Amino acid sequence: MKNEISIGLLGLGTVGSGVATILQQHQQDLRHKLGVQVTIKKVLIKDINKERLSSLDPSVFCTDIHELLNDPSLDIIVEVMGGIDGAKNAIEEALKAGKQVVTANKDVMAEYGHELLKLADEQKCDLFYEASVAGGIPIIRTLEDGLASDRISSLMGIVNGTTNFILTKMKKENMSYADALAEATALGYAESDPSADVDGLDAARKMVILSSLAFSTEVHLDDVLVRGMKEIRDGDLDMAADFGYTMKMIGSSKKDEDGIEVAVEPVFMANSHPLASVNNEYNAVYIHGDAVGETMLYGPGAGSLPTATSVVSDIIAACRNLLLEVNGKRVHSAQHERVMKPESKQFAKYFHRVLVTDEVGVLSKMTSIYGKHGASIQSVMQHPAQEEGKAELVLLTHRISRQQHLNVLGDLEGTASVISHYRIEGEESA
Amino acid sequence: MKNEISIGLLGLGTVGSGVATILQQHQQDLRHKLGVQVTIKKVLIKDINKERLSSLDPSVFCTDIHELLNDPSLDIIVEVMGGIDGAKNAIEEALKAGKQVVTANKDVMAEYGHELLKLADEQKCDLFYEASVAGGIPIIRTLEDGLASDRISSLMGIVNGTTNFILTKMKKENMSYADALAEATALGYAESDPSADVDGLDAARKMVILSSLAFSTEVHLDDVLVRGMKEIRDGDLDMAADFGYTMKMIGSSKKDEDGIEVAVEPVFMANSHPLASVNNEYNAVYIHGDAVGETMLYGPGAGSLPTATSVVSDIIAACRNLLLEVNGKRVHSAQHERVMKPESKQFAKYFHRVLVTDEVGVLSKMTSIYGKHGASIQSVMQHPAQEEGKAELVLLTHRISRQQHLNVLGDLEGTASVISHYRIEGEESA
């Protein structure tokens, strides 16, 4: 039986230093839980001369990734360096060398997760990635173990803290998008280039990971319909509120007999739904399972220590497996063929906001377009428009297909100009 | 390698039949996950002649518990029969016979959990109990694995669906306690004798289980301060609302250098806290960890299928361990000595509602009593009382110790009569 487990840490940035801190502070707890010493033995850093806040012994630092990956004394490689290609190669090499791997890298897992998990299975190694989605929330583990016995039918998540923070500020403090983004940047929630967050790519990658796991199938990034925050127009948040909704960037993933649909977009979420009250930089994932019904996990989506908590939980799991000599025993192969649902079978209620010339007959022209596509209207309201001689119409549809929704929007051009449009979610919930 | 895992089911009531249903419906998923067949081979029932809704082959039924416990072909015993002594003995016997055990029994785990987990460790058997707390919420697993690397500092839960349903109805539909209880009973949320729910014993048992796990120490039922719904007076819910709070039955468990405090009581929860919007029969557990910060798990607290989901997840975990031959490898021994915190060191803000004679000087008499005990008052408001010549005073304190709070209440008698009093929670939260 081993009496020490050695860790190689790739990267000592925000998450890496959090991992080092937790491992050092919790030595005693870990020893109690595992019965062995867990030691960070090598740390890959970029610049050996940069001053480090961590209390690690400087002798553990190295700048050559191969020195670390080829070190036979390392049991677990923890990849927290970020980026895609370099990180993917490192994970691959580590697995090929028979090491257990823990990663926090959603980009790599979204892009190459299927491939890497297959490699891990072949190598009989662990590849754990809890921290790749929703930092401090144990969502991967819950889908793998806690709800192992259930069949997930849908999953909706606020999985990007930056956009949730911005939307919260816009709603609660009436901030403009620009001001809210500036505050998010100042607080360190948004990157200097926030496009991956605000355009929805970051959330889309997380939804790829969650959907693949929840439905045991190979969902790809291309499968995700993505609409970013740019789609939001002035006044939309207030209108959402007027009708009893809250605007949220929602990653949603649903499965029924027609296939899977995955989308990331700004959504009108019913105020009564638990996701509507998830505020600020917090994340939450709401799961509907056939048997369990509704459950939701809520917590910090990012941050050094929350994310490091998930990484260290994965390290502990890998250590347990090492001590029991049962690494790589998870089945990662997809159980189901990947069947994506066509837009004609993706049903939802929609909110349409359009600008029309304020004249007799315009409403009848409009509604006939909806009628032509079999899109049933729940209600129409007229709002004053800023422009002289124009009126704003707000239409809420009954449940229609995304195809119908898009056909209607296309046909409206000429009669009206579409200001904004959103899917409506969360009304069926308790 | 085994190619079949055999299960003995003790009880075929609400949860038991849910377990049978899920295992039957998910045979294919289970075979994919585990690579073997999982079969219910024996089911203990009370009356062999009673007609069963389950589609189990009648040949599996037996009425003699020892026929089941002594059957060497059974790998896993699933205890869903309820009750205390009989269930405890059954679990004990099963463990002694070297079988893996899954139980949904909070009464047994609260009362004998420490003892039974010790026995499981000695026998190198699994004893899993996810379903014993908050039916469909994977809280035990999250504390054991997901937050394995964190140090939990506090945990607050709505862990009794019946009382949460009653409080929701009282608040949202202005129902009386009696009407709300009657509806809960009609819907099957409350038992015919609801005292364990409304008096807080059920929640207290769950808090014993959660606290023991979260703090790795042996918390006992006697350690829990329990106040039931009987403490709630007419008008209290409205007053909570007036001050920005929602009345909730909260199980809370906190640990700091002075020790652990565990309580179940009606609490004024700040509306901004995520627990305040957990409604109806839903449960939620809010966890504060040193590293992760705030997380919350939300979901159904009871019900046949949600609870059965947790039981079957435990069965899957036990099956995995059986196939890897690593059952009973968890460390269950308490890491820390049990140190309960004295009332003089349990700090909180309090709400006091008292009836006084409406005369000059009464307020000064009152406040001097608070002053005498060093209990600082945040605000005092006067409300009209129904009784002629009387006034109702509502006092909110700053943070004081529970000892100070109780001393003040004791000393008030003579000057005022105490109508109701509650701890205030959730204000520090985001």
mmCIF file with all atom_site columns, N, CA and C in Angstrom, chain A residues 161-210:
data_model
loop_
_atom_site.group_PDB
_atom_site.id
_atom_site.type_symbol
_atom_site.label_atom_id
_atom_site.label_alt_id
_atom_site.label_comp_id
_atom_site.label_asym_id
_atom_site.label_entity_id
_atom_site.label_seq_id
_atom_site.pdbx_PDB_ins_code
_atom_site.Cartn_x
_atom_site.Cartn_y
_atom_site.Cartn_z
_atom_site.occupancy
_atom_site.B_iso_or_equiv
_atom_site.pdbx_formal_charge
_atom_site.auth_seq_id
_atom_site.auth_comp_id
_atom_site.auth_asym_id
_atom_site.auth_atom_id
_atom_site.pdbx_PDB_model_num
ATOM 1   N N  . GLY A 1 161 ? -21.094 32.952 -15.027 1.00 0.00 ? 161 GLY A N  1
ATOM 2   C CA . GLY A 1 161 ? -21.250 33.941 -13.961 1.00 0.00 ? 161 GLY A CA 1
ATOM 3   C C  . GLY A 1 161 ? -21.193 35.376 -14.453 1.00 0.00 ? 161 GLY A C  1
ATOM 4   N N  . THR A 1 162 ? -20.376 35.621 -15.458 1.00 0.00 ? 162 THR A N  1
ATOM 5   C CA . THR A 1 162 ? -20.204 36.980 -15.960 1.00 0.00 ? 162 THR A CA 1
ATOM 6   C C  . THR A 1 162 ? -21.517 37.548 -16.497 1.00 0.00 ? 162 THR A C  1
ATOM 7   N N  . THR A 1 163 ? -22.166 36.787 -17.381 1.00 0.00 ? 163 THR A N  1
ATOM 8   C CA . THR A 1 163 ? -23.406 37.292 -17.963 1.00 0.00 ? 163 THR A CA 1
ATOM 9   C C  . THR A 1 163 ? -24.506 37.363 -16.906 1.00 0.00 ? 163 THR A C  1
ATOM 10  N N  . ASN A 1 164 ? -24.502 36.443 -15.959 1.00 0.00 ? 164 ASN A N  1
ATOM 11  C CA . ASN A 1 164 ? -25.526 36.519 -14.918 1.00 0.00 ? 164 ASN A CA 1
ATOM 12  C C  . ASN A 1 164 ? -25.319 37.747 -14.044 1.00 0.00 ? 164 ASN A C  1
ATOM 13  N N  . PHE A 1 165 ? -24.057 38.056 -13.772 1.00 0.00 ? 165 PHE A N  1
ATOM 14  C CA . PHE A 1 165 ? -23.744 39.258 -13.002 1.00 0.00 ? 165 PHE A CA 1
ATOM 15  C C  . PHE A 1 165 ? -24.232 40.497 -13.753 1.00 0.00 ? 165 PHE A C  1
ATOM 16  N N  . ILE A 1 166 ? -23.933 40.555 -15.054 1.00 0.00 ? 166 ILE A N  1
ATOM 17  C CA . ILE A 1 166 ? -24.331 41.724 -15.861 1.00 0.00 ? 166 ILE A CA 1
ATOM 18  C C  . ILE A 1 166 ? -25.856 41.863 -15.883 1.00 0.00 ? 166 ILE A C  1
ATOM 19  N N  . LEU A 1 167 ? -26.552 40.766 -16.126 1.00 0.00 ? 167 LEU A N  1
ATOM 20  C CA . LEU A 1 167 ? -28.020 40.832 -16.181 1.00 0.00 ? 167 LEU A CA 1
ATOM 21  C C  . LEU A 1 167 ? -28.620 41.231 -14.833 1.00 0.00 ? 167 LEU A C  1
ATOM 22  N N  . THR A 1 168 ? -28.004 40.745 -13.744 1.00 0.00 ? 168 THR A N  1
ATOM 23  C CA . THR A 1 168 ? -28.505 41.109 -12.421 1.00 0.00 ? 168 THR A CA 1
ATOM 24  C C  . THR A 1 168 ? -28.353 42.611 -12.181 1.00 0.00 ? 168 THR A C  1
ATOM 25  N N  . LYS A 1 169 ? -27.182 43.134 -12.521 1.00 0.00 ? 169 LYS A N  1
ATOM 26  C CA . LYS A 1 169 ? -26.940 44.577 -12.342 1.00 0.00 ? 169 LYS A CA 1
ATOM 27  C C  . LYS A 1 169 ? -27.896 45.389 -13.208 1.00 0.00 ? 169 LYS A C  1
ATOM 28  N N  . MET A 1 170 ? -28.105 44.937 -14.447 1.00 0.00 ? 170 MET A N  1
ATOM 29  C CA . MET A 1 170 ? -29.002 45.654 -15.349 1.00 0.00 ? 170 MET A CA 1
ATOM 30  C C  . MET A 1 170 ? -30.421 45.663 -14.793 1.00 0.00 ? 170 MET A C  1
ATOM 31  N N  . LYS A 1 171 ? -30.818 44.519 -14.215 1.00 0.00 ? 171 LYS A N  1
ATOM 32  C CA . LYS A 1 171 ? -32.186 44.443 -13.716 1.00 0.00 ? 171 LYS A CA 1
ATOM 33  C C  . LYS A 1 171 ? -32.343 45.185 -12.388 1.00 0.00 ? 171 LYS A C  1
ATOM 34  N N  . LYS A 1 172 ? -31.466 44.859 -11.424 1.00 0.00 ? 172 LYS A N  1
ATOM 35  C CA . LYS A 1 172 ? -31.690 45.347 -10.059 1.00 0.00 ? 172 LYS A CA 1
ATOM 36  C C  . LYS A 1 172 ? -31.237 46.779 -9.869  1.00 0.00 ? 172 LYS A C  1
ATOM 37  N N  . GLU A 1 173 ? -30.199 47.207 -10.631 1.00 0.00 ? 173 GLU A N  1
ATOM 38  C CA . GLU A 1 173 ? -29.694 48.557 -10.420 1.00 0.00 ? 173 GLU A CA 1
ATOM 39  C C  . GLU A 1 173 ? -29.867 49.413 -11.669 1.00 0.00 ? 173 GLU A C  1
ATOM 40  N N  . ASN A 1 174 ? -30.681 48.881 -12.603 1.00 0.00 ? 174 ASN A N  1
ATOM 41  C CA . ASN A 1 174 ? -30.979 49.671 -13.797 1.00 0.00 ? 174 ASN A CA 1
ATOM 42  C C  . ASN A 1 174 ? -29.739 50.141 -14.551 1.00 0.00 ? 174 ASN A C  1
ATOM 43  N N  . MET A 1 175 ? -28.658 49.368 -14.437 1.00 0.00 ? 175 MET A N  1
ATOM 44  C CA . MET A 1 175 ? -27.422 49.741 -15.119 1.00 0.00 ? 175 MET A CA 1
ATOM 45  C C  . MET A 1 175 ? -27.538 49.476 -16.613 1.00 0.00 ? 175 MET A C  1
ATOM 46  N N  . SER A 1 176 ? -26.756 50.198 -17.386 1.00 0.00 ? 176 SER A N  1
ATOM 47  C CA . SER A 1 176 ? -26.656 49.875 -18.806 1.00 0.00 ? 176 SER A CA 1
ATOM 48  C C  . SER A 1 176 ? -25.782 48.626 -18.952 1.00 0.00 ? 176 SER A C  1
ATOM 49  N N  . TYR A 1 177 ? -25.874 47.994 -20.100 1.00 0.00 ? 177 TYR A N  1
ATOM 50  C CA . TYR A 1 177 ? -25.030 46.834 -20.375 1.00 0.00 ? 177 TYR A CA 1
ATOM 51  C C  . TYR A 1 177 ? -23.559 47.201 -20.235 1.00 0.00 ? 177 TYR A C  1
ATOM 52  N N  . ALA A 1 178 ? -23.174 48.359 -20.793 1.00 0.00 ? 178 ALA A N  1
ATOM 53  C CA . ALA A 1 178 ? -21.768 48.766 -20.774 1.00 0.00 ? 178 ALA A CA 1
ATOM 54  C C  . ALA A 1 178 ? -21.263 48.972 -19.342 1.00 0.00 ? 178 ALA A C  1
ATOM 55  N N  . ASP A 1 179 ? -22.079 49.642 -18.524 1.00 0.00 ? 179 ASP A N  1
ATOM 56  C CA . ASP A 1 179 ? -21.661 49.882 -17.138 1.00 0.00 ? 179 ASP A CA 1
ATOM 57  C C  . ASP A 1 179 ? -21.559 48.567 -16.354 1.00 0.00 ? 179 ASP A C  1
ATOM 58  N N  . ALA A 1 180 ? -22.526 47.704 -16.577 1.00 0.00 ? 180 ALA A N  1
ATOM 59  C CA . ALA A 1 180 ? -22.523 46.426 -15.857 1.00 0.00 ? 180 ALA A CA 1
ATOM 60  C C  . ALA A 1 180 ? -21.315 45.588 -16.268 1.00 0.00 ? 180 ALA A C  1
ATOM 61  N N  . LEU A 1 181 ? -21.002 45.617 -17.548 1.00 0.00 ? 181 LEU A N  1
ATOM 62  C CA . LEU A 1 181 ? -19.827 44.876 -18.030 1.00 0.00 ? 181 LEU A CA 1
ATOM 63  C C  . LEU A 1 181 ? -18.550 45.458 -17.427 1.00 0.00 ? 181 LEU A C  1
ATOM 64  N N  . ALA A 1 182 ? -18.499 46.793 -17.361 1.00 0.00 ? 182 ALA A N  1
ATOM 65  C CA . ALA A 1 182 ? -17.314 47.435 -16.780 1.00 0.00 ? 182 ALA A CA 1
ATOM 66  C C  . ALA A 1 182 ? -17.153 47.026 -15.322 1.00 0.00 ? 182 ALA A C  1
ATOM 67  N N  . GLU A 1 183 ? -18.272 46.965 -14.591 1.00 0.00 ? 183 GLU A N  1
ATOM 68  C CA . GLU A 1 183 ? -18.177 46.560 -13.186 1.00 0.00 ? 183 GLU A CA 1
ATOM 69  C C  . GLU A 1 183 ? -17.743 45.099 -13.076 1.00 0.00 ? 183 GLU A C  1
ATOM 70  N N  . ALA A 1 184 ? -18.278 44.248 -13.956 1.00 0.00 ? 184 ALA A N  1
ATOM 71  C CA . ALA A 1 184 ? -17.877 42.834 -13.953 1.00 0.00 ? 184 ALA A CA 1
ATOM 72  C C  . ALA A 1 184 ? -16.379 42.700 -14.212 1.00 0.00 ? 184 ALA A C  1
ATOM 73  N N  . THR A 1 185 ? -15.871 43.529 -15.109 1.00 0.00 ? 185 THR A N  1
ATOM 74  C CA . THR A 1 185 ? -14.440 43.479 -15.416 1.00 0.00 ? 185 THR A CA 1
ATOM 75  C C  . THR A 1 185 ? -13.624 43.958 -14.219 1.00 0.00 ? 185 THR A C  1
ATOM 76  N N  . ALA A 1 186 ? -14.089 45.064 -13.611 1.00 0.00 ? 186 ALA A N  1
ATOM 77  C CA . ALA A 1 186 ? -13.378 45.607 -12.459 1.00 0.00 ? 186 ALA A CA 1
ATOM 78  C C  . ALA A 1 186 ? -13.325 44.600 -11.312 1.00 0.00 ? 186 ALA A C  1
ATOM 79  N N  . LEU A 1 187 ? -14.394 43.824 -11.145 1.00 0.00 ? 187 LEU A N  1
ATOM 80  C CA . LEU A 1 187 ? -14.440 42.852 -10.044 1.00 0.00 ? 187 LEU A CA 1
ATOM 81  C C  . LEU A 1 187 ? -13.749 41.543 -10.402 1.00 0.00 ? 187 LEU A C  1
ATOM 82  N N  . GLY A 1 188 ? -13.255 41.453 -11.641 1.00 0.00 ? 188 GLY A N  1
ATOM 83  C CA . GLY A 1 188 ? -12.546 40.242 -12.036 1.00 0.00 ? 188 GLY A CA 1
ATOM 84  C C  . GLY A 1 188 ? -13.467 39.128 -12.492 1.00 0.00 ? 188 GLY A C  1
ATOM 85  N N  . TYR A 1 189 ? -14.769 39.390 -12.651 1.00 0.00 ? 189 TYR A N  1
ATOM 86  C CA . TYR A 1 189 ? -15.679 38.354 -13.142 1.00 0.00 ? 189 TYR A CA 1
ATOM 87  C C  . TYR A 1 189 ? -15.571 38.195 -14.655 1.00 0.00 ? 189 TYR A C  1
ATOM 88  N N  . ALA A 1 190 ? -15.289 39.312 -15.344 1.00 0.00 ? 190 ALA A N  1
ATOM 89  C CA . ALA A 1 190 ? -15.184 39.235 -16.801 1.00 0.00 ? 190 ALA A CA 1
ATOM 90  C C  . ALA A 1 190 ? -13.726 39.363 -17.217 1.00 0.00 ? 190 ALA A C  1
ATOM 91  N N  . GLU A 1 191 ? -13.363 38.658 -18.272 1.00 0.00 ? 191 GLU A N  1
ATOM 92  C CA . GLU A 1 191 ? -12.006 38.748 -18.815 1.00 0.00 ? 191 GLU A CA 1
ATOM 93  C C  . GLU A 1 191 ? -11.865 40.073 -19.562 1.00 0.00 ? 191 GLU A C  1
ATOM 94  N N  . SER A 1 192 ? -10.615 40.433 -19.871 1.00 0.00 ? 192 SER A N  1
ATOM 95  C CA . SER A 1 192 ? -10.398 41.673 -20.628 1.00 0.00 ? 192 SER A CA 1
ATOM 96  C C  . SER A 1 192 ? -11.073 41.582 -21.998 1.00 0.00 ? 192 SER A C  1
ATOM 97  N N  . ASP A 1 193 ? -11.055 40.390 -22.605 1.00 0.00 ? 193 ASP A N  1
ATOM 98  C CA . ASP A 1 193 ? -11.899 40.169 -23.776 1.00 0.00 ? 193 ASP A CA 1
ATOM 99  C C  . ASP A 1 193 ? -13.082 39.311 -23.356 1.00 0.00 ? 193 ASP A C  1
ATOM 100 N N  . PRO A 1 194 ? -14.236 39.936 -23.141 1.00 0.00 ? 194 PRO A N  1
ATOM 101 C CA . PRO A 1 194 ? -15.361 39.181 -22.564 1.00 0.00 ? 194 PRO A CA 1
ATOM 102 C C  . PRO A 1 194 ? -16.194 38.458 -23.608 1.00 0.00 ? 194 PRO A C  1
ATOM 103 N N  . SER A 1 195 ? -15.732 38.400 -24.855 1.00 0.00 ? 195 SER A N  1
ATOM 104 C CA . SER A 1 195 ? -16.640 37.910 -25.902 1.00 0.00 ? 195 SER A CA 1
ATOM 105 C C  . SER A 1 195 ? -17.079 36.456 -25.692 1.00 0.00 ? 195 SER A C  1
ATOM 106 N N  . ALA A 1 196 ? -16.176 35.604 -25.228 1.00 0.00 ? 196 ALA A N  1
ATOM 107 C CA . ALA A 1 196 ? -16.577 34.199 -25.023 1.00 0.00 ? 196 ALA A CA 1
ATOM 108 C C  . ALA A 1 196 ? -17.727 34.107 -24.021 1.00 0.00 ? 196 ALA A C  1
ATOM 109 N N  . ASP A 1 197 ? -17.710 34.990 -23.027 1.00 0.00 ? 197 ASP A N  1
ATOM 110 C CA . ASP A 1 197 ? -18.806 35.011 -22.055 1.00 0.00 ? 197 ASP A CA 1
ATOM 111 C C  . ASP A 1 197 ? -20.083 35.591 -22.654 1.00 0.00 ? 197 ASP A C  1
ATOM 112 N N  . VAL A 1 198 ? -19.985 36.834 -23.138 1.00 0.00 ? 198 VAL A N  1
ATOM 113 C CA . VAL A 1 198 ? -21.220 37.532 -23.533 1.00 0.00 ? 198 VAL A CA 1
ATOM 114 C C  . VAL A 1 198 ? -21.807 36.978 -24.831 1.00 0.00 ? 198 VAL A C  1
ATOM 115 N N  . ASP A 1 199 ? -20.978 36.363 -25.661 1.00 0.00 ? 199 ASP A N  1
ATOM 116 C CA . ASP A 1 199 ? -21.511 35.767 -26.890 1.00 0.00 ? 199 ASP A CA 1
ATOM 117 C C  . ASP A 1 199 ? -22.038 34.350 -26.684 1.00 0.00 ? 199 ASP A C  1
ATOM 118 N N  . GLY A 1 200 ? -21.833 33.813 -25.494 1.00 0.00 ? 200 GLY A N  1
ATOM 119 C CA . GLY A 1 200 ? -22.438 32.524 -25.182 1.00 0.00 ? 200 GLY A CA 1
ATOM 120 C C  . GLY A 1 200 ? -21.562 31.301 -25.438 1.00 0.00 ? 200 GLY A C  1
ATOM 121 N N  . LEU A 1 201 ? -20.346 31.514 -25.947 1.00 0.00 ? 201 LEU A N  1
ATOM 122 C CA . LEU A 1 201 ? -19.500 30.368 -26.279 1.00 0.00 ? 201 LEU A CA 1
ATOM 123 C C  . LEU A 1 201 ? -19.083 29.591 -25.030 1.00 0.00 ? 201 LEU A C  1
ATOM 124 N N  . ASP A 1 202 ? -18.731 30.340 -23.988 1.00 0.00 ? 202 ASP A N  1
ATOM 125 C CA . ASP A 1 202 ? -18.328 29.700 -22.738 1.00 0.00 ? 202 ASP A CA 1
ATOM 126 C C  . ASP A 1 202 ? -19.451 28.797 -22.218 1.00 0.00 ? 202 ASP A C  1
ATOM 127 N N  . ALA A 1 203 ? -20.661 29.336 -22.185 1.00 0.00 ? 203 ALA A N  1
ATOM 128 C CA . ALA A 1 203 ? -21.807 28.545 -21.708 1.00 0.00 ? 203 ALA A CA 1
ATOM 129 C C  . ALA A 1 203 ? -22.078 27.369 -22.644 1.00 0.00 ? 203 ALA A C  1
ATOM 130 N N  . ALA A 1 204 ? -21.904 27.592 -23.944 1.00 0.00 ? 204 ALA A N  1
ATOM 131 C CA . ALA A 1 204 ? -22.164 26.514 -24.900 1.00 0.00 ? 204 ALA A CA 1
ATOM 132 C C  . ALA A 1 204 ? -21.224 25.339 -24.652 1.00 0.00 ? 204 ALA A C  1
ATOM 133 N N  . ARG A 1 205 ? -19.956 25.655 -24.373 1.00 0.00 ? 205 ARG A N  1
ATOM 134 C CA . ARG A 1 205 ? -19.004 24.571 -24.089 1.00 0.00 ? 205 ARG A CA 1
ATOM 135 C C  . ARG A 1 205 ? -19.424 23.782 -22.853 1.00 0.00 ? 205 ARG A C  1
ATOM 136 N N  . LYS A 1 206 ? -19.880 24.515 -21.829 1.00 0.00 ? 206 LYS A N  1
ATOM 137 C CA . LYS A 1 206 ? -20.307 23.807 -20.620 1.00 0.00 ? 206 LYS A CA 1
ATOM 138 C C  . LYS A 1 206 ? -21.530 22.942 -20.903 1.00 0.00 ? 206 LYS A C  1
ATOM 139 N N  . MET A 1 207 ? -22.418 23.447 -21.750 1.00 0.00 ? 207 MET A N  1
ATOM 140 C CA . MET A 1 207 ? -23.614 22.663 -22.058 1.00 0.00 ? 207 MET A CA 1
ATOM 141 C C  . MET A 1 207 ? -23.278 21.405 -22.863 1.00 0.00 ? 207 MET A C  1
ATOM 142 N N  . VAL A 1 208 ? -22.237 21.484 -23.674 1.00 0.00 ? 208 VAL A N  1
ATOM 143 C CA . VAL A 1 208 ? -21.774 20.288 -24.393 1.00 0.00 ? 208 VAL A CA 1
ATOM 144 C C  . VAL A 1 208 ? -21.365 19.213 -23.389 1.00 0.00 ? 208 VAL A C  1
ATOM 145 N N  . ILE A 1 209 ? -20.591 19.637 -22.392 1.00 0.00 ? 209 ILE A N  1
ATOM 146 C CA . ILE A 1 209 ? -20.114 18.691 -21.375 1.00 0.00 ? 209 ILE A CA 1
ATOM 147 C C  . ILE A 1 209 ? -21.281 18.102 -20.588 1.00 0.00 ? 209 ILE A C  1
ATOM 148 N N  . LEU A 1 210 ? -22.178 18.982 -20.126 1.00 0.00 ? 210 LEU A N  1
ATOM 149 C CA . LEU A 1 210 ? -23.302 18.503 -19.314 1.00 0.00 ? 210 LEU A CA 1
ATOM 150 C C  . LEU A 1 210 ? -24.264 17.637 -20.126 1.00 0.00 ? 210 LEU A C  1
#
